[in-house]
Amino acid sequence: APVATMVAPADPADSGGLGSGDAKRRAENERSADALFESRSLDEIREVRARAARDAEAKDEELRQRVGSSYRDAIATADCVLEMETTAARATTTLDEAVRVLTALPDAVKTIERGAAEAVEKQIDLVKPSSSSLTDDDALYAAGTRVKFLVDTPEKIWGSLEARDRVSAERRF
C-alpha cells in the first residue's frame, strides 16, 4: 500500500491570512489525509499520529536546547566583556601610574645626584687632613672610616629597600 505523508496545515496567522499558497497546501493536506484513511487501518493511523507527535516533541526539545545554549553563550560572552572592561581599566590605571613615575624620574635623578655629591663631599671632608700635623693614628682612623663606610653600604642599601625607603637607599648608593 502506498504511504501518504501528512503535511502540517499552514497557520493563517503566519502569512497574514489565506493566500493562494495556503489554499493549495490545505487542499493537499486534505487529499493526503483522505488517502491515509483509505490506505491504512485505524491502528496504523494512530501510529502515524503518535510518530508525528513524537517528532514534533523532539523538534520542540531541540529548539529549547538551541535557545538555551544560545542564551548561555550570550551570558558567557557578556561576562567576558565585563572581565575585559575590568582588565582594560586596570591596564589604563597602571599605564597612567607609569607615565606619572616616568615624568617625575628626571627630578628624582637630580635629587639623588645632588644627595650623592653632598655625601661624597662630606666623606672627603672627613678624610681630608685639616692640617699638616696628621698623625699616623689619625690617618689609620680615616682609612678605617672609609673602609667601614664601604663595607656597610650594601647592608644599609638593602635595609632601606626592605623598609621601602628608596630615598635613603639611593643616597647611600
GROMACS .gro file of C-alpha atoms in nm:
model
  173
    1ALA     CA    1   0.000   0.000   0.000
    2PRO     CA    2   0.136   0.344  -0.086
    3VAL     CA    3   0.239   0.555   0.212
    4ALA     CA    4   0.099   0.905   0.217
    5THR     CA    5   0.269   1.172   0.420
    6MET     CA    6   0.090   1.436   0.619
    7VAL     CA    7   0.193   1.793   0.573
    8ALA     CA    8   0.114   2.022   0.865
    9PRO     CA    9  -0.161   2.270   0.785
   10ALA     CA   10  -0.036   2.623   0.740
   11ASP     CA   11  -0.116   2.874   1.012
   12PRO     CA   12  -0.310   3.165   0.859
   13ALA     CA   13  -0.165   3.395   1.129
   14ASP     CA   14   0.187   3.340   0.992
   15SER     CA   15   0.116   3.484   0.650
   16GLY     CA   16  -0.145   3.740   0.747
   17GLY     CA   17  -0.437   3.543   0.601
   18LEU     CA   18  -0.519   3.278   0.347
   19GLY     CA   19  -0.321   3.322   0.029
   20SER     CA   20  -0.326   3.108  -0.282
   21GLY     CA   21  -0.030   2.903  -0.149
   22ASP     CA   22  -0.215   2.835   0.176
   23ALA     CA   23  -0.526   2.715  -0.007
   24LYS     CA   24  -0.317   2.478  -0.220
   25ARG     CA   25  -0.137   2.342   0.085
   26ARG     CA   26  -0.464   2.288   0.271
   27ALA     CA   27  -0.616   2.102  -0.024
   28GLU     CA   28  -0.304   1.886  -0.050
   29ASN     CA   29  -0.321   1.805   0.322
   30GLU     CA   30  -0.687   1.704   0.293
   31ARG     CA   31  -0.607   1.473   0.000
   32SER     CA   32  -0.314   1.323   0.196
   33ALA     CA   33  -0.535   1.267   0.499
   34ASP     CA   34  -0.809   1.111   0.285
   35ALA     CA   35  -0.551   0.886   0.113
   36LEU     CA   36  -0.411   0.787   0.451
   37PHE     CA   37  -0.751   0.688   0.586
   38GLU     CA   38  -0.827   0.492   0.268
   39SER     CA   39  -0.498   0.301   0.261
   40ARG     CA   40  -0.432   0.241   0.634
   41SER     CA   41  -0.607   0.081   0.926
   42LEU     CA   42  -0.708   0.286   1.229
   43ASP     CA   43  -0.416   0.140   1.435
   44GLU     CA   44  -0.168   0.241   1.164
   45ILE     CA   45  -0.314   0.592   1.155
   46ARG     CA   46  -0.280   0.617   1.533
   47GLU     CA   47   0.081   0.503   1.497
   48VAL     CA   48   0.145   0.769   1.231
   49ARG     CA   49  -0.019   1.028   1.458
   50ALA     CA   50   0.192   0.916   1.758
   51ARG     CA   51   0.510   0.926   1.545
   52ALA     CA   52   0.422   1.277   1.424
   53ALA     CA   53   0.360   1.386   1.785
   54ARG     CA   54   0.697   1.237   1.895
   55ASP     CA   55   0.873   1.411   1.606
   56ALA     CA   56   0.708   1.741   1.699
   57GLU     CA   57   0.809   1.696   2.063
   58ALA     CA   58   1.167   1.613   1.959
   59LYS     CA   59   1.178   1.927   1.743
   60ASP     CA   60   1.043   2.134   2.035
   61GLU     CA   61   1.314   1.993   2.264
   62GLU     CA   62   1.583   2.059   2.003
   63LEU     CA   63   1.462   2.417   1.973
   64ARG     CA   64   1.465   2.456   2.354
   65GLN     CA   65   1.823   2.323   2.365
   66ARG     CA   66   1.938   2.560   2.092
   67VAL     CA   67   1.775   2.860   2.252
   68GLY     CA   68   1.912   2.759   2.593
   69SER     CA   69   2.266   2.714   2.464
   70SER     CA   70   2.245   3.044   2.277
   71TYR     CA   71   2.131   3.211   2.598
   72ARG     CA   72   2.417   3.054   2.794
   73ASP     CA   73   2.661   3.162   2.523
   74ALA     CA   74   2.526   3.516   2.537
   75ILE     CA   75   2.568   3.528   2.915
   76ALA     CA   76   2.922   3.387   2.891
   77THR     CA   77   3.005   3.647   2.627
   78ALA     CA   78   2.867   3.925   2.846
   79ASP     CA   79   3.079   3.800   3.137
   80CYS     CA   80   3.387   3.802   2.913
   81VAL     CA   81   3.312   4.157   2.802
   82LEU     CA   82   3.282   4.271   3.165
   83GLU     CA   83   3.610   4.099   3.251
   84MET     CA   84   3.778   4.266   2.954
   85GLU     CA   85   3.644   4.603   3.070
   86THR     CA   86   3.788   4.549   3.418
   87THR     CA   87   4.123   4.439   3.276
   88ALA     CA   88   4.135   4.739   3.043
   89ALA     CA   89   4.058   4.973   3.334
   90ARG     CA   90   4.341   4.819   3.539
   91ALA     CA   91   4.579   4.846   3.244
   92THR     CA   92   4.484   5.212   3.196
   93THR     CA   93   4.546   5.283   3.565
   94THR     CA   94   4.882   5.107   3.552
   95LEU     CA   95   4.986   5.299   3.240
   96ASP     CA   96   4.880   5.629   3.398
   97GLU     CA   97   5.091   5.546   3.704
   98ALA     CA   98   5.387   5.455   3.481
   99VAL     CA   99   5.355   5.787   3.296
  100ARG     CA  100   5.343   5.972   3.628
  101VAL     CA  101   5.654   5.794   3.758
  102LEU     CA  102   5.846   5.841   3.435
  103THR     CA  103   5.754   6.210   3.426
  104ALA     CA  104   5.888   6.255   3.781
  105LEU     CA  105   6.202   6.049   3.711
  106PRO     CA  106   6.433   6.333   3.592
  107ASP     CA  107   6.365   6.533   3.910
  108ALA     CA  108   6.429   6.225   4.125
  109VAL     CA  109   6.758   6.158   3.945
  110LYS     CA  110   6.871   6.518   4.001
  111THR     CA  111   6.783   6.493   4.370
  112ILE     CA  112   6.976   6.167   4.404
  113GLU     CA  113   7.275   6.309   4.222
  114ARG     CA  114   7.278   6.615   4.450
  115GLY     CA  115   7.249   6.393   4.758
  116ALA     CA  116   7.529   6.166   4.636
  117ALA     CA  117   7.753   6.462   4.560
  118GLU     CA  118   7.691   6.603   4.909
  119ALA     CA  119   7.769   6.266   5.069
  120VAL     CA  120   8.092   6.235   4.874
  121GLU     CA  121   8.191   6.586   4.976
  122LYS     CA  122   8.123   6.503   5.341
  123GLN     CA  123   8.333   6.187   5.316
  124ILE     CA  124   8.615   6.379   5.150
  125ASP     CA  125   8.595   6.641   5.424
  126LEU     CA  126   8.622   6.365   5.686
  127VAL     CA  127   8.935   6.213   5.537
  128LYS     CA  128   9.096   6.540   5.427
  129PRO     CA  129   9.372   6.635   5.664
  130SER     CA  130   9.282   6.960   5.837
  131SER     CA  131   9.643   7.041   5.898
  132SER     CA  132   9.981   6.911   5.809
  133SER     CA  133  10.022   6.770   6.156
  134LEU     CA  134   9.819   6.449   6.083
  135THR     CA  135   9.947   6.167   6.296
  136ASP     CA  136   9.972   5.805   6.189
  137ASP     CA  137   9.680   5.718   6.414
  138ASP     CA  138   9.464   5.985   6.251
  139ALA     CA  139   9.549   5.856   5.902
  140LEU     CA  140   9.472   5.499   6.013
  141TYR     CA  141   9.141   5.615   6.163
  142ALA     CA  142   9.048   5.800   5.841
  143ALA     CA  143   9.126   5.493   5.628
  144GLY     CA  144   8.927   5.268   5.864
  145THR     CA  145   8.632   5.504   5.847
  146ARG     CA  146   8.630   5.486   5.467
  147VAL     CA  147   8.659   5.106   5.470
  148LYS     CA  148   8.374   5.075   5.722
  149PHE     CA  149   8.157   5.302   5.508
  150LEU     CA  150   8.224   5.085   5.203
  151VAL     CA  151   8.164   4.760   5.393
  152ASP     CA  152   7.837   4.883   5.549
  153THR     CA  153   7.697   5.033   5.228
  154PRO     CA  154   7.536   4.717   5.079
  155GLU     CA  155   7.372   4.627   5.410
  156LYS     CA  156   7.239   4.981   5.456
  157ILE     CA  157   7.106   4.992   5.098
  158TRP     CA  158   6.926   4.657   5.133
  159GLY     CA  159   6.786   4.757   5.472
  160SER     CA  160   6.648   5.078   5.325
  161LEU     CA  161   6.499   4.892   5.028
  162GLU     CA  162   6.331   4.637   5.257
  163ALA     CA  163   6.187   4.924   5.460
  164ARG     CA  164   6.068   5.076   5.131
  165ASP     CA  165   6.280   5.384   5.198
  166ARG     CA  166   6.411   5.429   4.846
  167VAL     CA  167   6.542   5.779   4.903
  168SER     CA  168   6.781   5.664   5.178
  169ALA     CA  169   6.890   5.369   4.966
  170GLU     CA  170   6.955   5.597   4.669
  171ARG     CA  171   7.152   5.842   4.882
  172ARG     CA  172   7.369   5.565   5.019
  173PHE     CA  173   7.426   5.429   4.670
   0.00000   0.00000   0.00000
